[in-house]
XYZ file of C-alpha atoms in Angstrom:
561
model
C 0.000 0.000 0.000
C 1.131 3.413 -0.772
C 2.087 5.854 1.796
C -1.323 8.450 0.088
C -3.320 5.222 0.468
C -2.308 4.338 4.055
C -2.899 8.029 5.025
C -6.075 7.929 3.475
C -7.230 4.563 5.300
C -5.998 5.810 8.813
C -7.384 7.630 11.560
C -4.772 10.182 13.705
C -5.346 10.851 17.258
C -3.326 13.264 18.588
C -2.769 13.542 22.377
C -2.417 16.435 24.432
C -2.061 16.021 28.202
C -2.621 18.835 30.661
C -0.301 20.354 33.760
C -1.582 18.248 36.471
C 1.294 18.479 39.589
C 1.034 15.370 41.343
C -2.047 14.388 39.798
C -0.196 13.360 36.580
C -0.672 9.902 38.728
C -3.984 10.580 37.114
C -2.599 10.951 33.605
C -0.524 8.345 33.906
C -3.618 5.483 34.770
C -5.100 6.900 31.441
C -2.208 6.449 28.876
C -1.299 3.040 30.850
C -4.903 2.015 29.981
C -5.008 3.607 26.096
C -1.986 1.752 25.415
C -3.125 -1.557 26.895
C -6.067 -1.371 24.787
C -4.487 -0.425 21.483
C -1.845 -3.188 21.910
C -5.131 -5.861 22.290
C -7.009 -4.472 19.385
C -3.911 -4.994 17.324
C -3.863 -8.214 18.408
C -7.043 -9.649 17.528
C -7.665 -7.456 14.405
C -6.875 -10.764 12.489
C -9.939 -12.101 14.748
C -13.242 -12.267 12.989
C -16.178 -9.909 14.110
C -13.483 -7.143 15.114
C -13.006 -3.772 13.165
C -10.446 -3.351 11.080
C -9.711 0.114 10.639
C -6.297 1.221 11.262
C -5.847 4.167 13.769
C -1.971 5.860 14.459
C -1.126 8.479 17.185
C 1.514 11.042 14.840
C 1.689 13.699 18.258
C 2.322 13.492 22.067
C 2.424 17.162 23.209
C 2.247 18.449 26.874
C 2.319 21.640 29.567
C 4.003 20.564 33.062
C 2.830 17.335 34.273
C 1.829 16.332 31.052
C 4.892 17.349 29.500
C 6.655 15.073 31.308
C 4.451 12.316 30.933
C 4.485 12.798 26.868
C 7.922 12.444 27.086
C 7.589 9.309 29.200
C 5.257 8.106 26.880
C 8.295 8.558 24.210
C 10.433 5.981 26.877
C 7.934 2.685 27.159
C 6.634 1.923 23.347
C 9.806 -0.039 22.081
C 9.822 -2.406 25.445
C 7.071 -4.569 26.827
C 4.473 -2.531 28.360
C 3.440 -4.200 31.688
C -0.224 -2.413 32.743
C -1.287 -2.590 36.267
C -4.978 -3.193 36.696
C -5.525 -3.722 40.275
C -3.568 -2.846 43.373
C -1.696 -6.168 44.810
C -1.862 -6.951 48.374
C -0.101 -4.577 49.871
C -1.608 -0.902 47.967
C 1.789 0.599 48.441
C 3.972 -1.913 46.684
C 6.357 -0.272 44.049
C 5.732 -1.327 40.060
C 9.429 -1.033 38.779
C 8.099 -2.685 35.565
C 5.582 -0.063 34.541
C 7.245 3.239 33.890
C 4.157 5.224 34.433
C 3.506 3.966 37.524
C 6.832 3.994 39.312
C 7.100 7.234 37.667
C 3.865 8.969 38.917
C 2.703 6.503 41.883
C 5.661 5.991 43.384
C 7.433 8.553 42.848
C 11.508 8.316 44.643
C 9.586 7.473 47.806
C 6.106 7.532 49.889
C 5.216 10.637 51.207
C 7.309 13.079 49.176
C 6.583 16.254 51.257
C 9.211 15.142 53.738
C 12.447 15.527 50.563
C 10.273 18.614 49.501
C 11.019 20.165 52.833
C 14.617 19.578 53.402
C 17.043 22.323 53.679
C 19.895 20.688 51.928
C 19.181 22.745 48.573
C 18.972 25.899 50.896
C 22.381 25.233 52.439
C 24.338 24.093 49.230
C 22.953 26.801 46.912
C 20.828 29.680 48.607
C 17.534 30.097 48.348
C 15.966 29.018 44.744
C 13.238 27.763 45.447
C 10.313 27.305 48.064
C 10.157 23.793 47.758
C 13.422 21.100 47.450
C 13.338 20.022 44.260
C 15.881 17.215 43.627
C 13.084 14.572 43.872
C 12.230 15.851 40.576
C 15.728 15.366 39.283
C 15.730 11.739 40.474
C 12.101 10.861 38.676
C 13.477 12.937 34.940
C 16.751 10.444 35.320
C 14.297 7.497 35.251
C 12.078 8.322 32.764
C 14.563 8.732 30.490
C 16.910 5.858 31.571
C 16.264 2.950 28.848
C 19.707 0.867 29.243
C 17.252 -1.937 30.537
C 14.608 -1.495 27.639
C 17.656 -1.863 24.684
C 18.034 -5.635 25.706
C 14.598 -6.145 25.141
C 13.961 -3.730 21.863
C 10.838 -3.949 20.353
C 9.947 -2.173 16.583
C 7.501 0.916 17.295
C 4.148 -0.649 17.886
C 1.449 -0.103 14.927
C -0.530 1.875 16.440
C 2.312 4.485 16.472
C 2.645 6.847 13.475
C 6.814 6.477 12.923
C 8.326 9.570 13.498
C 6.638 10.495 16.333
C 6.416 13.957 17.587
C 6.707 14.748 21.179
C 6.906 18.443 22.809
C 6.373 20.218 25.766
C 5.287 23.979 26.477
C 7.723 26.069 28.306
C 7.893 29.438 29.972
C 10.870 31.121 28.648
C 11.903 33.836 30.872
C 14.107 35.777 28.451
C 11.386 35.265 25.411
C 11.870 36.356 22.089
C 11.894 39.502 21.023
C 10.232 40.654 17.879
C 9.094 44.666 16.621
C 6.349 46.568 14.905
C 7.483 49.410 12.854
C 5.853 52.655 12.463
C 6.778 55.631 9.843
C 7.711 54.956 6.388
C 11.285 55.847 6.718
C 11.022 53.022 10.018
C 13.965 54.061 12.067
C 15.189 52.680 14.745
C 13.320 55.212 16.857
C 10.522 53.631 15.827
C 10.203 50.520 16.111
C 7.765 49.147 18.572
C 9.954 46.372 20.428
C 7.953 43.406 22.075
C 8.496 39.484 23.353
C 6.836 36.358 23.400
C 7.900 33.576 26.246
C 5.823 30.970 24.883
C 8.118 28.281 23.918
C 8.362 24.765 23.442
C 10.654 21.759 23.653
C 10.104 19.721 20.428
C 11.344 15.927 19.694
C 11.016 13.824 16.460
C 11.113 9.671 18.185
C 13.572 7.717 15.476
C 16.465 5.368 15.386
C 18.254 7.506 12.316
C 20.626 9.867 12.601
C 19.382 13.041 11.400
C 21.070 16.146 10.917
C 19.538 19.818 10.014
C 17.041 22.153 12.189
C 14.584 19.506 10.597
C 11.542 21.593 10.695
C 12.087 22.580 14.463
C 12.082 18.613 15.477
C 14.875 17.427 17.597
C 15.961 13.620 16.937
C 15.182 11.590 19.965
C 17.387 8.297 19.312
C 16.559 6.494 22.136
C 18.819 3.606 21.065
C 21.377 5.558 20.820
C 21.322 7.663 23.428
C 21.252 10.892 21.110
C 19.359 13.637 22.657
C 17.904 11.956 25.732
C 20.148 14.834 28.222
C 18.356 17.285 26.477
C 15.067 15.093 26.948
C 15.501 14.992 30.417
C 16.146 18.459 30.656
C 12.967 19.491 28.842
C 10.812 17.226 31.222
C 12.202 19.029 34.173
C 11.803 22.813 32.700
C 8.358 21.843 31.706
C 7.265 20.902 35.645
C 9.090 23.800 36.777
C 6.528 25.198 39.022
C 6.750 29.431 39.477
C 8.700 29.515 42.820
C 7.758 26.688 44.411
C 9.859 24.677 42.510
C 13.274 26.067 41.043
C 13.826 27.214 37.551
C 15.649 24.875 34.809
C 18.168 25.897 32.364
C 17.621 24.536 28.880
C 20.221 24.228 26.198
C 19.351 23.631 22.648
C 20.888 23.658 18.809
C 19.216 27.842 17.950
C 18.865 26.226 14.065
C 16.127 23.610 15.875
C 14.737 26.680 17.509
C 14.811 29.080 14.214
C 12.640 26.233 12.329
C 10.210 25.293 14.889
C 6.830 25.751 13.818
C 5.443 28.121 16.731
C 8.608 30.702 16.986
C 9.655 30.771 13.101
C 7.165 33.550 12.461
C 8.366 35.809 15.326
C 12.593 35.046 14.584
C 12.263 34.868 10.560
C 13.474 38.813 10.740
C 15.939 38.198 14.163
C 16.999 34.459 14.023
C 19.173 33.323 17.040
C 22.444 33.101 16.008
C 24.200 30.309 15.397
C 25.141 27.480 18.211
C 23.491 26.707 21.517
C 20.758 28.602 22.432
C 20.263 29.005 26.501
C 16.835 29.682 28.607
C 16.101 30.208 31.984
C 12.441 28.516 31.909
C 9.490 27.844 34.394
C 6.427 25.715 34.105
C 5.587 25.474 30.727
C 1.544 25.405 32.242
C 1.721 28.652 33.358
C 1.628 30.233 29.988
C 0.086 27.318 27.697
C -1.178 24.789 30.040
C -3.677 22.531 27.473
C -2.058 23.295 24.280
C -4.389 21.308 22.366
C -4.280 23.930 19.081
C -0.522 22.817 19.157
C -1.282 19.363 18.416
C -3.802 20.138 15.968
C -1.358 21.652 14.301
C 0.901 18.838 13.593
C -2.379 16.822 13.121
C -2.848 19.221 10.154
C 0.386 18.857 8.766
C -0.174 15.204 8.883
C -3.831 15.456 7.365
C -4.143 18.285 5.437
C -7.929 18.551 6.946
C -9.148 21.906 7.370
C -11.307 23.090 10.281
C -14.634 22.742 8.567
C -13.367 18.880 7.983
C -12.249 17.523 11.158
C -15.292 19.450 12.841
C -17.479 16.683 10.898
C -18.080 13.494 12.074
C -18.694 12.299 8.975
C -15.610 13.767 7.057
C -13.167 14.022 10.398
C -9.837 11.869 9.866
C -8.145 13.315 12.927
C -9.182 14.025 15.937
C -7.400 15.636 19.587
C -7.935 13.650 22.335
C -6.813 15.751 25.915
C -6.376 14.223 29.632
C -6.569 16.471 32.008
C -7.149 16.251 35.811
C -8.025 19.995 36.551
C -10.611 20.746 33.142
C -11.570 24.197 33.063
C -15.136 25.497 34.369
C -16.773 28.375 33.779
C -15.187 31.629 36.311
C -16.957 32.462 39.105
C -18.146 36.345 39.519
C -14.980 38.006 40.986
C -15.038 40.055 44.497
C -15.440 43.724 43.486
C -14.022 44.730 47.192
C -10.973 46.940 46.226
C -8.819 45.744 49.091
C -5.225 45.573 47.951
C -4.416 41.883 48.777
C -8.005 40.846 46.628
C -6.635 42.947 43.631
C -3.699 41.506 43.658
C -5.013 38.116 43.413
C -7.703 39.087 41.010
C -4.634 40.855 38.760
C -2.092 37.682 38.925
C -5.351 35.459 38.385
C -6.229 37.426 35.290
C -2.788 37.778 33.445
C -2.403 33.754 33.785
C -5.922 33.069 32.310
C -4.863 36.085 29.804
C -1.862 34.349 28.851
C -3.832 31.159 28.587
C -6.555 32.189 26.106
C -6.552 30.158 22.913
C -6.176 31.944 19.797
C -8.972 29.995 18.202
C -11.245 30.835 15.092
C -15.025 31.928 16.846
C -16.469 29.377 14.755
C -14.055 26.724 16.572
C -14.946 27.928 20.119
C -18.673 28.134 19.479
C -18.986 24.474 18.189
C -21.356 22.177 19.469
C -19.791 19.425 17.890
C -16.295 17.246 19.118
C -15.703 15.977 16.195
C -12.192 17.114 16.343
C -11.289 17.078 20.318
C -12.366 14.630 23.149
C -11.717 15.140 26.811
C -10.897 12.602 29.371
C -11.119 14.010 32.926
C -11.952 12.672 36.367
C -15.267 11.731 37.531
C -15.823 8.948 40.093
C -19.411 8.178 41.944
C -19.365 8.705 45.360
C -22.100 6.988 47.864
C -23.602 9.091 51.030
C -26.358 9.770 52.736
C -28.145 11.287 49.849
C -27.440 7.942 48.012
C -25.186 8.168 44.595
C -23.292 11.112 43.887
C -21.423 11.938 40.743
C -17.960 13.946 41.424
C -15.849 15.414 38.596
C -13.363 17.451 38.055
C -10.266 18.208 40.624
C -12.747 17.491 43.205
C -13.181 13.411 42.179
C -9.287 13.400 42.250
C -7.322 12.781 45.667
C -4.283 14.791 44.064
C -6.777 17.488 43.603
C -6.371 19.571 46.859
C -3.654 22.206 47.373
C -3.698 22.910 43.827
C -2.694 19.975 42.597
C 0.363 19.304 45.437
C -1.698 17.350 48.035
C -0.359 14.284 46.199
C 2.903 14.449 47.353
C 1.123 14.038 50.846
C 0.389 10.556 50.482
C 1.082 7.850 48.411
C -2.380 6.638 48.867
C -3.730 9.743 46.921
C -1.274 8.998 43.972
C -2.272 4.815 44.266
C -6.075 6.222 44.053
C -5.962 8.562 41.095
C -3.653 6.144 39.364
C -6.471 3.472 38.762
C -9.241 6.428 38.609
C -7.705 7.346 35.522
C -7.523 3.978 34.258
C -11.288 3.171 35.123
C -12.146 6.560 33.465
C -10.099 5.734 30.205
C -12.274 2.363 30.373
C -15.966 4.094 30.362
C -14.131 6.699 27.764
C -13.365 4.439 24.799
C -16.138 2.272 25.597
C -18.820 4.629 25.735
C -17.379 8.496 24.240
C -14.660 7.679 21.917
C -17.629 7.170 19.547
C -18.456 8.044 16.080
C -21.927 8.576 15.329
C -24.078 5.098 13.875
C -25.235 7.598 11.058
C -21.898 9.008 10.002
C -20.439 5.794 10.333
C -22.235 4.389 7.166
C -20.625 7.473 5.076
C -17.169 7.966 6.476
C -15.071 6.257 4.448
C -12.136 4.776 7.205
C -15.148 3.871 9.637
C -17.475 1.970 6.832
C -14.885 -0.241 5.581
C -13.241 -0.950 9.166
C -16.687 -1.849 10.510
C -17.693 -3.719 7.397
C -17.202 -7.451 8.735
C -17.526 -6.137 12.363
C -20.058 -7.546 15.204
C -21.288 -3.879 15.344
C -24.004 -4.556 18.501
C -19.819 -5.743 20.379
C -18.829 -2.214 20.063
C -21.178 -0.531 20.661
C -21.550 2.921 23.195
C -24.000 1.950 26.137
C -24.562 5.500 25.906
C -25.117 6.878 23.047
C -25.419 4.232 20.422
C -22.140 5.186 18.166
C -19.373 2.710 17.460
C -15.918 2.814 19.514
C -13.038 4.185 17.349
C -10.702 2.068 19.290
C -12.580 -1.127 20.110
C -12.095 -2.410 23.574
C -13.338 -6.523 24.698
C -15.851 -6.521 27.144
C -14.845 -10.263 27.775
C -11.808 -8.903 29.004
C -12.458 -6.091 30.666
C -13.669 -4.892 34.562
C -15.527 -2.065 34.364
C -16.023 -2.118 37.816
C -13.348 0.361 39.709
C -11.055 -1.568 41.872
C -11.801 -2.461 45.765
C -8.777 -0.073 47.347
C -8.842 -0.468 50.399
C -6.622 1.940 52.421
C -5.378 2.351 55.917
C -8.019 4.108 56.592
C -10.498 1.149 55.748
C -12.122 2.928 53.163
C -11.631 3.288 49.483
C -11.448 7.073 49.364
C -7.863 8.001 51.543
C -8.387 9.628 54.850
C -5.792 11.153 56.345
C -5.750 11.550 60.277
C -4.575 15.455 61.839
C -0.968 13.596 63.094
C -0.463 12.504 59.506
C 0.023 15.860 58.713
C 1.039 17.503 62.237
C 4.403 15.293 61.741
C 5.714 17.796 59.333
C 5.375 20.824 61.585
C 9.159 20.372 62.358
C 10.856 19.836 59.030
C 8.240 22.931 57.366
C 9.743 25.423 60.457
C 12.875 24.356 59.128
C 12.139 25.060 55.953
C 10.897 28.404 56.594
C 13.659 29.305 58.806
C 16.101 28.921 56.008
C 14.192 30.769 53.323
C 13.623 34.059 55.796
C 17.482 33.694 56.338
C 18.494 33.257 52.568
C 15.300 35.719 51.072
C 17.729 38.863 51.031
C 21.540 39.582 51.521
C 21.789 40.364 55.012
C 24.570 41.606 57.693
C 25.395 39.056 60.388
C 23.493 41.461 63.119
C 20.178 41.875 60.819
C 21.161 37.818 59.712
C 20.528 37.077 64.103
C 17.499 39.059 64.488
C 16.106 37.136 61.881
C 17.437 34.372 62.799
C 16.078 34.871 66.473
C 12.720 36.098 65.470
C 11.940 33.180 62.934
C 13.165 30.616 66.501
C 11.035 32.215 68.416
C 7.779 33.690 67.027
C 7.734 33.695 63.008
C 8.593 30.282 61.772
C 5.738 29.161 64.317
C 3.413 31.618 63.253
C 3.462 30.754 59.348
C 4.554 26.863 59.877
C 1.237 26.850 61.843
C -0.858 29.071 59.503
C 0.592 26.426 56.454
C -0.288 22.879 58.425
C -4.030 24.785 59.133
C -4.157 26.092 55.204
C -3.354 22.389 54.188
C -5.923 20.812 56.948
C -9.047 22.838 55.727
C -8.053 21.545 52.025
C -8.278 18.333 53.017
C -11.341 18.790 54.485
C -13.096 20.267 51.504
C -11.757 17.473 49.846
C -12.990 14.893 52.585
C -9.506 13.362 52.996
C -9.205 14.540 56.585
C -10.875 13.080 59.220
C -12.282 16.077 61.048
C -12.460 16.477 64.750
């Protein structure tokens, strides 16, 4: 079959994961579940009864937690992928064999808070940062550590479009600078000189050797080891999180950053010159945190389809699908009190959303079909007094609370969201990943791969369309899986000494950032030092352990007294 005919007879979903924090335990239980079922329809395609379309994934972009994970993703699909379905035994146990989980779940140990709030960064460098951040450092080196994967190589599964792209939003500090020019004559005088910080780590998966700024697309050999520093590197400077986690320095070829498809039109008249181009860069989620249009772009590229195409289910040969653990809901009328402290809140609040907004076509936004982009997010029932309950959103997610850092509280949370994520993926394809029973006898992949197919097997329970990746009931739980955790219940419940235990280590902590926030004398350095001992590293410690009780409250994952 020719390449033209192959791309005409295939389907492209592109992934885009969102910045989740520690709920990228979350994300991960999704993609460990998308890939388990793509490997099983590939299968039993030969199988009668079973659909024979053939559906590729050509992108794997991210922001932050999702970032990282697309880049993980990058790591496990020439190796045996091992997926976890239920909890053993023991719900802590550590899964060495599946990357997602021991990169997500178990993270470089339990209860991560404790590394978060050691003072060894403090003491070695100054103050950077308001958290430790060398856990993070640990996790990158494993994602991208594959010396036990080349013994087992295995060729690119089919489901995988070769040449894979893989990127990750960043925050670049320094940005690039661009101007508008007024006056015919233009001088320099008047030019009106702006910057963009929007930037993005891009990789190209392949076991060549390529050479050239090839279209902005950085050669990941992972064979070969070529490019997997500056992998690592990316994953890190994507998760960066604004001061509570320290900045990353990035290093990349400036001809890779010339050609790349989001910064060409702002550096075609001021091109970085030649060599290695250096950023200072935070989260990548704080500018572009679901950068959904980005995939679609390279889904374009790969399709050709324009909007008023891949809108239509019965034309659509691409589509975006997005997991994210916080989805956006609608904002909430603001306080109009002019205190100073609610402005500045309201102001920081409204540059990030600002900086956020997509630059989408109205006729995109205002769509009332998904044709083109599907959402997996958390939702979970819940039974109380009322009887059934449905939760989504951060709120059906353990990882949820403290804005997206209560995760690194307890393992537990991580073990929950984990297989919440998986169960989710499981209703997802089975009963939304669906293409209409009346487009379905028009579009031209779907009507051929469904020709021989035991259409009333995949069918939605829902909504009567047809899975576009068809999972086996016979060999699937639907049911989500009996955790049961210390505190005898399947949701975790923390008790108040489970988090009164890190009262000591967090006046630590704070001690050494009021002593390292500004150059100081060694008089004004004792008073400090003095006044954090005795009054101020008990006043905030305090006013942080009751800040991250009441979350866990509204959250229900704190046994109230």
């Amino acid at each position: 079959m020719s390449s033209e005919n192959e791309k005409e007879n295939t389907f492209y979903i592109g992934l885009c994961m969102a910045g989740a924090v520690s709920a990228g335990a979350y994300t991960a239980g999704v993609m460990d579940y998308l890939l388990e079922a793509l490997a099983e329809w590939e299968k039993r395609k030969a199988e009668p009864g079973v659909p024979k379309h053939k559906v590729q994934i050509p992108v794997i972009g991210g922001a932050s937690a999702g970032g990282m994970t697309s880049i993980l993703t990058s790591t496990v699909l020439n190796s045996l992928h091992i997926p976890i379905d239920k909890p053993g035994e023991n719900i802590l146990t550590e899964h060495p064999e599946n990357k997602f989980y021991h990169t997500w779940v178990d993270l470089s140990q339990g209860d991560i808070l404790e590394k978060m709030l050691d003072t060894a960064d403090i003491k070695e460098r100054g103050l950077v940062s308001g958290l430790n951040s060398a856990f993070i450092d640990e996790i990158a080196q494993r994602v991208v550590a594959t010396e036990a994967d080349r013994s087992k190589w295995r060729p690119l599964p089919a489901f995988i479009k070769p040449g894979l792209k893989i990127f990750s939003t960043l925050t670049n500090l320094e940005g690039f600078s661009y101007t508008a020019d007024f006056g015919p004559d233009k001088p320099q005088t008047r030019k009106y000189h702006m910057s963009i910080h929007n930037d993005y780590a891009c990789f190209e998966l392949t076991e060549e050797n390529i050479i050239g700024p090839n279209g902005g697309w950085v050669p990941l050999n992972l064979k070969n080891d070529l490019n997997i520093d500056l992998a690592r590197d990316a994953a890190i400077a994507t998760g960066a999180f604004p001061i509570g986690l320290k900045s990353r320095i990035l290093n990349r070829d400036a001809s890779y950053v010339n050609a790349n498809l989001w910064l060409k039109k702002y550096l075609t008249n001021n091109p970085l010159a030649p060599g290695n181009y250096q950023t200072l860069n935070v989260d990548g989620g704080l500018i572009n945190n679901e950068p959904f249009e980005k995939v679609r772009d390279v889904l374009y590229e790969v399709t050709g389809q324009e909007a008023k195409d891949y809108r239509d289910f019965h034309r659509f040969t691409s589509t975006v699908l997005m997991i994210d653990p916080f989805p956006s809901e609608k904002p909430k009328p603001i306080s109009k009190l002019q205190d100073l402290m609610n402005i500045l809140g309201l102001t920081l609040s409204s540059m990030i959303n600002q900086m956020r907004s997509k630059p989408l076509e109205i006729s995109d936004a205002l769509s009332t079909s998904c044709a083109g982009q599907f959402l997996v997010a958390p939702s979970r029932i819940v039974n109380g007094p009322e009887g059934e309950q449905h939760v989504t959103g951060e709120m059906a997610i353990a990882c949820g609370t403290l804005n997206g850092f209560g995760g690194f509280l307890s393992k537990e949370f991580r073990v929950h969201d984990y297989f919440l994520g998986r169960h989710n993926c499981k209703i997802f394809l089975r009963d939304y990943f669906t293409i209409p029973e009346s487009a379905l006898e028009e579009h031209v992949i779907f009507k051929e791969g469904y020709a021989n197919a035991n259409r009333d097997r995949f069918k939605s329970t829902k909504d009567g369309g047809y899975q576009i990746i068809p999972i086996f009931a016979e060999k699937t739980d639907y049911t989500f899986p009996q955790l049961k955790f210390k505190s005898g219940e399947s949701w975790p419940v923390l008790e108040d000494q489970d988090i009164d235990r890190y009262k000591s280590k967090l006046k630590e902590r704070i001690q050494a950032i009021l002593l390292n926030v500004a150059e100081l004398s060694g008089t004004s350095k004792f008073l400090i030092w003095a006044g954090a001992k005795i009054v101020l590293n008990r006043v905030l410690s305090n006013a942080v352990i009751r800040k991250i009780k009441k979350d866990l409250i509204t959250w229900k994952l704190l046994r109230a007294e």
